[in-house]
Each structure stands twice: as structure tokens, then as C-alpha cells.
Coordinates of C-alpha atoms and ligand atoms in Angstrom, one line a residue:
M1 CA -39.7 -35.4 -22.1
S2 CA -42.4 -32.1 -22.2
D3 CA -45.7 -32.8 -23.2
K4 CA -46.3 -32.7 -26.9
I5 CA -48.3 -29.6 -27.9
Q6 CA -51.4 -30.7 -30.2
A7 CA -53.1 -28.4 -32.8
V8 CA -56.4 -26.7 -31.6
R9 CA -59.6 -29.1 -31.3
G10 CA -61.7 -29.0 -34.9
M11 CA -58.4 -27.4 -36.8
N12 CA -56.3 -29.5 -38.9
D13 CA -53.1 -29.8 -40.5
I14 CA -53.7 -30.5 -44.3
P15 CA -50.3 -32.9 -44.4
P16 CA -48.3 -33.2 -48.1
S17 CA -50.1 -36.6 -49.0
E18 CA -53.6 -34.5 -48.8
I19 CA -51.9 -31.4 -50.8
P20 CA -52.4 -33.1 -54.7
Y21 CA -56.1 -33.0 -53.8
W22 CA -56.3 -29.4 -52.6
R23 CA -53.8 -28.1 -55.8
F24 CA -55.9 -30.1 -58.2
I25 CA -59.3 -28.6 -57.3
E26 CA -57.4 -25.0 -56.6
D27 CA -56.0 -25.2 -59.7
T28 CA -58.9 -26.2 -61.8
A29 CA -60.9 -23.7 -60.0
R30 CA -58.7 -20.6 -60.9
R31 CA -58.7 -22.1 -64.6
V32 CA -62.4 -22.3 -64.7
L33 CA -62.8 -18.9 -63.0
D34 CA -60.2 -17.4 -65.2
A35 CA -62.3 -18.6 -68.5
Y36 CA -65.6 -17.1 -66.8
G37 CA -63.7 -13.4 -66.6
F38 CA -63.4 -13.7 -62.7
R39 CA -60.4 -11.7 -60.9
E40 CA -59.1 -13.1 -57.7
I41 CA -59.1 -10.9 -54.5
R42 CA -57.2 -11.6 -50.9
M43 CA -58.7 -10.2 -47.6
P44 CA -57.5 -10.3 -44.0
I45 CA -58.6 -13.3 -42.1
V46 CA -59.9 -10.8 -39.1
E47 CA -62.2 -8.0 -39.5
K48 CA -64.1 -5.7 -36.9
T49 CA -67.1 -7.9 -35.3
D50 CA -69.6 -5.5 -36.5
L51 CA -69.1 -6.3 -39.9
F52 CA -70.6 -9.9 -39.6
R53 CA -73.2 -8.8 -37.0
R54 CA -74.5 -6.5 -39.4
S55 CA -74.3 -8.6 -42.5
I56 CA -75.1 -12.5 -41.3
G57 CA -77.5 -11.2 -39.0
E58 CA -77.6 -11.0 -35.1
V59 CA -80.0 -13.9 -34.6
T60 CA -78.0 -16.7 -37.0
D61 CA -76.5 -19.9 -35.1
I62 CA -73.1 -18.2 -36.7
V63 CA -73.2 -14.7 -34.9
E64 CA -75.2 -16.0 -31.9
K65 CA -72.4 -19.0 -31.2
E66 CA -70.0 -19.6 -33.7
M67 CA -67.8 -16.6 -34.2
Y68 CA -64.0 -16.7 -32.8
T69 CA -64.4 -13.1 -31.3
F70 CA -62.0 -11.2 -28.9
P71 CA -60.6 -7.8 -28.2
D72 CA -57.6 -6.7 -29.5
R73 CA -55.0 -4.7 -27.2
R74 CA -57.2 -1.6 -27.3
G75 CA -60.1 -3.4 -26.5
D76 CA -61.7 -3.3 -30.1
S77 CA -63.8 -6.3 -31.1
L78 CA -62.4 -8.2 -34.0
T79 CA -63.5 -11.5 -35.2
L80 CA -61.8 -14.2 -37.2
R81 CA -63.9 -14.5 -40.5
P82 CA -66.8 -17.2 -40.5
E83 CA -67.3 -16.6 -44.2
A84 CA -65.7 -14.5 -47.3
T85 CA -68.8 -12.8 -48.8
A86 CA -69.1 -9.9 -46.0
S87 CA -65.3 -9.6 -46.1
M88 CA -65.5 -9.1 -49.8
V89 CA -68.7 -6.7 -49.6
R90 CA -66.5 -4.7 -47.2
A91 CA -63.1 -4.9 -49.3
G92 CA -65.5 -3.7 -52.7
V93 CA -67.0 -0.7 -50.9
Q94 CA -63.9 0.5 -49.1
H95 CA -62.0 0.7 -52.7
N96 CA -64.9 1.5 -54.7
L97 CA -64.3 -1.7 -57.1
F98 CA -67.8 -2.8 -58.3
D99 CA -67.7 -0.4 -60.9
R100 CA -64.7 -1.6 -62.4
V101 CA -64.8 -5.4 -61.2
R102 CA -67.8 -7.3 -60.9
R103 CA -66.5 -11.0 -60.7
L104 CA -64.3 -11.8 -57.9
W105 CA -63.3 -14.9 -56.3
C106 CA -61.2 -15.7 -53.3
T107 CA -60.0 -19.0 -51.4
G108 CA -58.7 -19.4 -47.5
P109 CA -59.7 -20.3 -43.9
M110 CA -62.9 -19.6 -42.3
F111 CA -63.7 -20.0 -38.6
R112 CA -66.7 -21.2 -36.9
Y113 CA -66.8 -22.4 -33.3
E114 CA -69.3 -25.5 -34.1
R115 CA -68.9 -29.2 -32.8
P116 CA -66.2 -30.6 -34.6
Q117 CA -67.3 -33.9 -36.6
K118 CA -66.3 -35.6 -40.0
G119 CA -66.8 -33.0 -42.3
R120 CA -67.3 -29.8 -39.9
Y121 CA -64.5 -28.3 -38.4
R122 CA -63.5 -25.2 -36.6
Q123 CA -61.0 -23.9 -39.3
F124 CA -62.2 -24.8 -42.7
H125 CA -61.6 -23.6 -46.0
Q126 CA -64.0 -22.0 -48.8
L127 CA -63.7 -20.8 -52.5
D128 CA -65.8 -18.1 -52.7
V129 CA -67.2 -16.9 -55.8
E130 CA -69.0 -13.6 -56.1
V131 CA -70.8 -11.3 -58.7
F132 CA -71.5 -7.5 -58.0
G133 CA -74.0 -5.3 -59.9
V134 CA -75.9 -7.7 -62.1
P135 CA -79.7 -8.1 -61.0
G136 CA -80.9 -10.7 -63.3
A137 CA -81.3 -14.5 -62.9
E138 CA -78.9 -15.1 -65.9
V139 CA -75.9 -14.5 -63.5
D140 CA -77.5 -16.7 -61.0
A141 CA -77.6 -19.5 -63.6
E142 CA -74.2 -18.6 -64.6
L143 CA -72.6 -19.3 -61.3
I144 CA -74.4 -22.7 -60.9
L145 CA -73.2 -23.5 -64.8
I146 CA -69.6 -22.8 -63.3
L147 CA -70.3 -25.1 -60.6
S148 CA -71.6 -28.0 -62.9
R149 CA -68.1 -27.7 -65.1
L150 CA -66.1 -27.6 -62.6
W151 CA -67.7 -30.7 -61.0
R152 CA -67.4 -32.3 -64.5
E153 CA -63.9 -31.3 -64.5
L154 CA -62.9 -32.8 -61.1
G155 CA -64.4 -36.0 -62.2
M156 CA -67.2 -35.5 -59.8
Q157 CA -70.8 -37.0 -60.6
N158 CA -73.2 -37.6 -57.9
L159 CA -73.7 -33.8 -56.7
A160 CA -77.5 -33.0 -56.5
L161 CA -78.2 -29.3 -57.0
E162 CA -81.6 -27.8 -54.8
I163 CA -82.6 -24.3 -55.5
N164 CA -85.1 -22.4 -53.8
S165 CA -86.1 -18.4 -53.7
L166 CA -86.5 -16.5 -50.7
G167 CA -88.3 -13.5 -52.6
S168 CA -87.7 -9.9 -51.6
K169 CA -87.0 -8.7 -47.9
E170 CA -90.5 -7.6 -47.9
T171 CA -91.8 -11.1 -48.9
Q172 CA -89.5 -12.6 -46.2
A173 CA -91.2 -10.3 -43.5
R174 CA -94.7 -11.0 -44.8
Y175 CA -94.1 -14.7 -44.7
R176 CA -92.3 -14.7 -41.3
Q177 CA -95.5 -13.7 -40.1
T178 CA -97.3 -16.5 -41.9
L179 CA -95.1 -18.9 -40.2
V180 CA -95.6 -17.3 -37.0
D181 CA -99.2 -17.6 -37.0
F182 CA -99.3 -21.0 -38.3
F183 CA -96.6 -22.7 -36.0
Q184 CA -98.2 -20.5 -33.0
D185 CA -101.3 -23.0 -33.5
Y186 CA -99.1 -26.0 -32.8
R187 CA -96.4 -24.7 -30.1
E188 CA -97.0 -28.2 -28.3
Q189 CA -95.3 -30.0 -31.2
L190 CA -92.3 -27.4 -31.4
D191 CA -89.1 -28.7 -30.0
E192 CA -86.8 -26.4 -27.9
D193 CA -85.2 -24.9 -30.7
S194 CA -87.8 -24.2 -32.6
T195 CA -89.9 -22.5 -30.2
R196 CA -86.7 -20.3 -29.4
R197 CA -86.8 -19.5 -33.5
L198 CA -90.5 -18.7 -33.3
T199 CA -89.7 -15.3 -31.8
T200 CA -86.0 -14.9 -33.0
N201 CA -85.9 -16.1 -36.5
P202 CA -89.0 -18.2 -37.7
L203 CA -87.6 -19.2 -41.2
R204 CA -85.0 -21.3 -39.4
I205 CA -87.8 -23.7 -38.0
L206 CA -87.9 -24.8 -41.6
D207 CA -84.3 -25.9 -41.5
S208 CA -84.9 -28.2 -38.4
K209 CA -82.9 -31.8 -38.8
N210 CA -85.5 -33.1 -36.0
P211 CA -87.3 -36.3 -37.6
E212 CA -90.1 -35.5 -35.1
M213 CA -90.7 -32.2 -36.5
R214 CA -90.6 -33.5 -39.9
Q215 CA -94.6 -33.3 -40.7
L216 CA -95.2 -30.4 -39.2
I217 CA -92.7 -28.3 -41.3
E218 CA -94.2 -30.1 -44.4
S219 CA -97.6 -29.2 -43.8
A220 CA -96.4 -25.6 -43.2
P221 CA -97.1 -23.0 -46.0
K222 CA -94.3 -22.6 -48.5
L223 CA -92.6 -19.0 -49.0
I224 CA -92.5 -20.0 -52.7
E225 CA -96.2 -20.2 -52.9
Q226 CA -96.4 -16.5 -51.7
L227 CA -93.3 -15.2 -53.9
D228 CA -93.9 -11.5 -55.2
A229 CA -94.5 -11.0 -58.9
E230 CA -90.9 -9.9 -59.8
S231 CA -89.3 -12.8 -57.6
L232 CA -91.5 -15.6 -59.3
E233 CA -90.4 -14.1 -62.7
H234 CA -86.9 -14.2 -61.5
F235 CA -87.0 -17.8 -60.3
E236 CA -88.9 -18.7 -63.5
M237 CA -85.9 -17.5 -65.6
L238 CA -83.4 -19.3 -63.6
K239 CA -85.2 -22.3 -63.8
Q240 CA -86.0 -22.3 -67.7
I241 CA -81.8 -21.5 -68.3
L242 CA -80.7 -24.6 -66.2
S243 CA -83.4 -26.7 -68.0
N244 CA -82.0 -25.2 -71.6
S245 CA -78.5 -25.9 -70.3
A246 CA -79.2 -29.5 -69.0
V247 CA -78.7 -28.9 -65.5
P248 CA -80.9 -31.2 -63.4
F249 CA -82.3 -29.4 -60.4
T250 CA -84.8 -30.3 -57.6
V251 CA -86.8 -27.3 -55.9
N252 CA -86.6 -27.5 -52.2
P253 CA -89.0 -25.2 -50.8
R254 CA -87.5 -25.7 -47.2
L255 CA -84.2 -24.5 -48.2
V256 CA -83.5 -21.4 -46.1
R257 CA -79.8 -21.3 -45.6
G258 CA -77.9 -20.1 -42.5
L259 CA -77.2 -16.7 -43.1
D260 CA -79.7 -13.7 -43.0
Y261 CA -78.6 -11.7 -46.3
Y262 CA -80.2 -13.9 -49.1
T263 CA -83.1 -12.3 -51.3
R264 CA -84.5 -14.2 -54.1
T265 CA -82.3 -17.3 -55.3
V266 CA -80.6 -19.6 -53.0
F267 CA -79.1 -23.0 -53.8
E268 CA -76.8 -25.8 -52.6
W269 CA -75.0 -28.6 -53.9
V270 CA -75.8 -31.5 -51.7
T271 CA -74.6 -35.4 -51.4
T272 CA -75.6 -38.6 -49.4
E273 CA -72.1 -39.9 -49.5
L274 CA -70.6 -37.5 -46.6
G275 CA -72.6 -38.4 -44.1
S276 CA -74.7 -35.7 -42.2
Q277 CA -72.4 -33.0 -43.2
G278 CA -73.8 -33.1 -47.0
A279 CA -73.8 -29.7 -48.5
V280 CA -70.5 -29.2 -50.5
C281 CA -71.6 -25.7 -51.9
G282 CA -74.4 -23.1 -50.9
G283 CA -75.1 -20.0 -52.0
G284 CA -77.5 -17.5 -53.4
R285 CA -78.5 -13.7 -54.3
Y286 CA -78.1 -10.8 -51.7
D287 CA -79.4 -7.6 -53.4
G288 CA -79.6 -5.7 -50.1
L289 CA -76.3 -6.3 -48.3
I290 CA -73.9 -4.0 -49.9
E291 CA -76.3 -0.8 -49.0
E292 CA -77.0 -2.4 -45.6
I293 CA -73.0 -2.4 -45.0
G294 CA -72.8 1.1 -46.3
G295 CA -72.0 0.9 -49.9
K296 CA -74.5 2.3 -52.6
A297 CA -77.2 -0.2 -53.6
T298 CA -75.7 -2.9 -55.7
P299 CA -77.4 -6.2 -56.8
A300 CA -75.1 -9.5 -55.8
T301 CA -74.9 -13.2 -56.0
G302 CA -72.4 -15.8 -55.0
F303 CA -71.6 -19.1 -53.6
A304 CA -68.8 -20.8 -51.6
L305 CA -67.9 -24.4 -51.8
G306 CA -66.0 -26.0 -48.8
M307 CA -63.0 -27.4 -49.7
E308 CA -62.6 -30.0 -47.0
R309 CA -65.7 -32.0 -48.1
L310 CA -64.8 -31.7 -51.9
V311 CA -61.4 -33.5 -50.8
E312 CA -63.3 -35.8 -49.0
L313 CA -65.7 -36.6 -52.2
L314 CA -62.6 -36.6 -54.6
K315 CA -61.0 -39.6 -52.2
L316 CA -64.2 -41.7 -52.0
H317 CA -64.7 -41.5 -55.6
E318 CA -60.9 -42.5 -55.8
V319 CA -60.0 -39.6 -58.2
Q320 CA -56.1 -39.5 -58.6
P321 CA -54.8 -35.8 -58.6
P322 CA -51.5 -35.2 -60.3
T323 CA -48.8 -35.4 -57.5
A324 CA -45.6 -33.3 -56.9
V325 CA -43.5 -35.7 -56.2
S326 CA -39.7 -35.3 -57.6
H327 CA -39.0 -36.9 -60.9
V328 CA -35.5 -37.3 -60.2
Y329 CA -33.3 -38.0 -56.9
L330 CA -29.9 -37.2 -57.4
I331 CA -27.5 -38.8 -55.0
A332 CA -23.8 -37.3 -54.5
L333 CA -21.3 -40.3 -53.3
G334 CA -17.8 -39.3 -52.2
E335 CA -16.3 -35.9 -51.5
A336 CA -15.6 -34.8 -55.1
A337 CA -19.1 -35.5 -56.0
R338 CA -20.8 -33.5 -53.0
T339 CA -19.1 -30.2 -54.2
R340 CA -20.1 -30.9 -57.9
V341 CA -23.5 -32.3 -57.7
H342 CA -25.4 -28.9 -57.2
A343 CA -23.5 -27.8 -60.6
L344 CA -24.9 -30.4 -62.5
A345 CA -28.4 -30.0 -61.0
E346 CA -28.8 -26.5 -61.9
R347 CA -27.6 -27.6 -65.5
L348 CA -30.2 -30.0 -65.6
R349 CA -32.8 -27.3 -64.0
D350 CA -31.8 -25.1 -66.7
G351 CA -32.3 -27.5 -69.8
I352 CA -35.3 -29.0 -68.4
P353 CA -37.5 -26.2 -66.8
D354 CA -40.6 -28.7 -65.9
L355 CA -38.1 -31.0 -63.9
R356 CA -38.9 -31.8 -60.2
L357 CA -35.5 -33.0 -58.9
T358 CA -34.1 -33.3 -55.1
V359 CA -30.4 -33.3 -54.4
D360 CA -28.8 -35.2 -51.6
A361 CA -25.2 -34.6 -51.3
G362 CA -25.2 -34.8 -47.6
S363 CA -22.9 -37.0 -45.4
D364 CA -25.0 -40.1 -45.1
S365 CA -23.7 -43.4 -46.4
A366 CA -24.5 -44.8 -49.7
K367 CA -27.1 -47.3 -48.2
K368 CA -29.1 -44.9 -46.3
K369 CA -29.1 -42.2 -49.3
M370 CA -30.7 -45.1 -51.8
R371 CA -33.3 -45.7 -48.9
N372 CA -34.1 -42.0 -49.0
A373 CA -34.4 -42.1 -52.7
D374 CA -36.9 -45.1 -52.6
R375 CA -38.9 -43.4 -49.9
S376 CA -39.1 -40.2 -51.9
E377 CA -41.6 -42.0 -54.3
A378 CA -39.2 -40.4 -57.3
P379 CA -39.2 -43.1 -60.2
L380 CA -35.4 -42.0 -61.2
A381 CA -32.5 -42.0 -59.2
L382 CA -29.0 -40.3 -60.6
I383 CA -26.0 -41.3 -59.2
V384 CA -22.5 -39.5 -59.3
G385 CA -19.2 -40.4 -57.7
D386 CA -15.5 -40.4 -58.5
D387 CA -15.9 -42.5 -61.4
E388 CA -18.8 -40.3 -62.6
I389 CA -17.0 -37.1 -62.1
A390 CA -14.0 -38.5 -63.9
N391 CA -15.9 -39.4 -67.2
E392 CA -18.4 -36.6 -66.9
T393 CA -21.4 -38.9 -66.8
V394 CA -23.8 -40.2 -64.5
S395 CA -25.4 -43.3 -63.5
V396 CA -29.4 -44.0 -63.8
K397 CA -31.3 -46.2 -61.9
H398 CA -34.9 -46.8 -62.5
L399 CA -36.4 -47.2 -59.1
R400 CA -40.1 -48.1 -59.9
E401 CA -39.2 -51.3 -62.3
T402 CA -36.6 -53.4 -62.6
S403 CA -33.7 -52.4 -65.0
D404 CA -29.9 -52.5 -65.1
Q405 CA -28.2 -49.3 -64.2
Q406 CA -27.3 -47.2 -67.0
N407 CA -24.0 -45.1 -67.2
L408 CA -25.1 -42.1 -69.4
S409 CA -23.6 -38.7 -70.7
I410 CA -25.2 -35.5 -69.5
E411 CA -26.3 -35.1 -72.9
K412 CA -27.9 -37.9 -73.4
L413 CA -29.3 -38.1 -69.6
I414 CA -30.9 -34.7 -70.6
N415 CA -32.5 -36.3 -73.6
L416 CA -33.8 -39.2 -71.7
L417 CA -35.4 -36.9 -69.3
K418 CA -37.0 -34.4 -71.7
H419 CA -38.3 -37.9 -73.2
Q420 CA -39.7 -39.1 -70.2
L421 CA -41.5 -35.8 -69.3
A422 CA -42.7 -35.6 -73.0
A423 CA -44.4 -38.8 -73.0
G424 CA -46.0 -38.2 -69.7
A425 CA -44.3 -41.2 -68.4
W426 CA -44.0 -39.7 -64.9
Ligands
HAM501 P1 -72.4 -21.6 -45.7 O1 -73.7 -22.4 -46.2 O2 -72.1 -21.2 -44.7 O3 -72.3 -20.1 -47.0 O4 -70.9 -22.3 -46.6 C1 -70.7 -22.9 -47.8 C2 -69.9 -24.0 -47.7 O5 -68.8 -24.0 -46.7 C3 -70.8 -25.4 -47.1 O6 -71.8 -25.5 -48.1 C4 -69.9 -26.3 -46.4 O7 -69.3 -27.0 -47.5 C5 -68.6 -25.6 -46.3 N1 -68.5 -25.2 -44.6 C6 -69.4 -24.2 -43.7 N2 -69.2 -24.7 -42.6 C7 -68.1 -25.5 -42.4 C8 -67.5 -26.3 -41.3 N3 -67.8 -25.9 -40.0 N4 -66.6 -27.5 -41.9 C9 -66.5 -27.6 -42.9 N5 -66.9 -27.0 -44.1 C10 -67.9 -26.1 -43.8 C11 -71.6 -19.3 -46.7 O8 -70.5 -19.2 -46.1 C12 -71.9 -18.2 -47.7 N6 -71.0 -17.1 -47.5 C13 -71.7 -18.8 -49.3 C14 -72.1 -17.6 -50.3 C15 -71.5 -17.0 -50.8 N7 -73.4 -17.0 -50.2 C16 -73.3 -16.0 -51.2 N8 -72.3 -15.8 -51.9

């Protein structure tokens, strides 16, 4: 036998047993986003490499070491998208969308060449939500309210909201110099990563996970204390709306995020329940990006949540998502039944549109078919053999409770199934 081919490291299959969690999140998110006036958009997974270089930033971890970049057959440099914001901005500018549609969302796979571990993968999935053309803090707050509602509807309680303001691009430039001056004085205390960042991206030093750097970072000047007046006003309004809406939050002055496009508001929802990969959702405002990649100046704000991490949390909290297993497993026994049972199945589907029905009309033995029915997890088996064909009836067997097999007319069967579905019994 030849060697089995395995999936690429860090890229996972999502088996049928996990799909109910994914659908539960996607269906709930879709309903919530519809309710807040958002429209869905779908973009390609591959974009020109320059798009990400220019938007995410040359000296970020993502662009420096994590992108799946390759030349296509003509030699053009393409990249598997590491996030959705840049692509959505590109699509909006290209199709002149933002005058008409300001609230957009999408979902799908993203790719980053990170070291795989629990909660961190090379192919992962995001639900990404963006608002274009609205400069005020009220819309930053509304995004956070959407997320609070989503967590409630999913039965999630333990997520903590951290917020910060990164100010305008000018404030960031000034603060960068303040930070460089400060850390220069403590050069010998910086680890290798931070020494490198001192010249490339000093803000990211604040993000260091190295416990030995903690104390030094705590004592560094904080951007939030040097905010420009407009950004400060923006941040105060955000906090006011969150307080008025009873959304708890903490201000984390070290929250800088891993992408360069942010201005003013940034936020993350974090949990301690997932180990080191505790950020379930991240986002913020990026008022300069659209102009930077060739569109007309348009303020924008958004977030992305990590589907894998959210699925893991739902499982930890033993949330039971709705499943899509069949309600009914229909078995044909004997030659006559094998050619007639599909007509019966179609009649049932016509009469009960919500019915989930699996037909087993193959050549397996009766015993094997009953075993298949059991494994299908369906609550009910319907058995049709020669007698049932002759009498125009169906034998009904409850698979998950002990009760006698019944013989019912088709009319009575349809009533029974409708009743069970309406009662929410399955
Ligand atoms: P991000 O913080 O890079 O932001 O990613 C958002 C979320 O995606 C994270 O909080 C995490 O849950 C999930 N995530 C990121 N990397 C991985 C990975 N390797 N494995 C599993 N999950 C992961 C962005 O991507 C921004 N585009 C968010 C945004 C939208 N900002 C404004 N609009």
C-alpha cells in the first residue's frame, strides 16, 4: 500500500461532528448582522502581494514572516490572504461600493505561516465585519455592541473586552520617538526581538510576551497619555457609550495590535480559558487605509473574530448547537421496495418541507441496514418491505427509546412526523 497523504501542517479538516458548532456561529452571526443592516461580500482568497505589504505594513510579523507568497505562472507575486480587511478595502475601492454600501461582512479562510499550536493554525477562519465612511466613535461602539449581542446569543459569558486608543498617525509618529528615546536608555534590558523592533517598529515592543520585559514595559510612557485632543474626545465618547450601554471594559494601554493600519480605537476580546492563544476577536479604526491604497479618503472601522477559537470556547462551555442529523432513516427491504421507496421519500419531503430524511435502498442485508440506521443517529427508522408495499403502509421504529414497532398508513405517518417536528421533539 502506498503512503497515506496527510493534510498540510497547521491546516485542519473540520469533521462533520464539528460542523454544528460552525453553523451555529455562522447562522447566529448572519442573523445578528442582518439585524444591524450589514451586507455580505465575498472576495478571492488570493490577492496581489502589494496589497498586504501596503496595508498591513512592511515591518509587521505578518508581512515579514507569515505570508504565503508565491509567483504565479507569469511571475506576478501573489499572496494567500492573511486577513480580510485589506481585500475588502480593495474590493470596495475597485467597485466604488462605499458610497452606497457602508456596512459589510465576510467569512472564510485566512493563511498565516505561524508556528502551529492549539488555537493557532496556518489556515484559520475569520468572521470579518467592517463599516466604511463613518468617522465617529458611535460606530466603534456599535461594533462592540454587536459582539456583545453575539456572545449572549451564543451563550458565551467569560469574554473580557480590552480597549485602547492609538491616536492619529501624527500622534503615533511622535509617540514612536518618545518610546525610542525611553528604551534607548535601557538598551541592555531589551531582549533580541525588542532590540530589533527598536529600529523597525517600536510600538510592538509593548506587545512583548517576555515576562522579563514586563516591568520595563510597564514603566514606559503610555500613548494614551499623549493623545491628540480629537482622539481623546473620540476615546471618551466610546467609553461613555459603552458605560451607558452597560458593556464592561478595561483600558489596556499596551494594546497595540499586530497590523499597522490602525488609528484611534483598537479593541480585543480575550479569555483566559484558551491558554496562550486567548484573543478571540480583534479590531479597530483605520481612517487612513483606504486613501493609502488608492481610494478616496474614507474613515473605516471593523473587527475579525477567530472561528476556531470561538468553536473551542463553545465546546469548553458545553454549549449544545443544533445538529443536522436526519430525523428519519428510511429502509427498503426486498426488490419491490427498493424501486418504490424513493417515490415514498419524495412524497414525505413534499408533505413536510423541514424533514431531514436518509434513504437506504441499497443491496445490504436487513441486519446491516438496521445497523446503519442506528449509526446515523436518526431518532426514527421507517421500514418498507413487501407487506408494507402491498398494504400501502410503513413500519415505524423508534431508535432512541424502547417502544413497539408500529404499522402506519402514509397519511398517519405524515401526521406523526409533523407532530414530532412541531413539538421540537427532535
Ligand atoms: P487579527 O487580530 O490579526 O486582526 O485577527 C483577528 C482574530 O483572528 C484573532 O483575534 C484570532 O482570534 C484570529 N486569528 C488570528 N491568527 C490566527 C491563527 N494563526 N490561528 C487561529 N486564529 C487566528 C485582523 O485580522 C484584522 N483584519 C481585524 C480587523 C478587521 N481590524 C479591523 N477590521
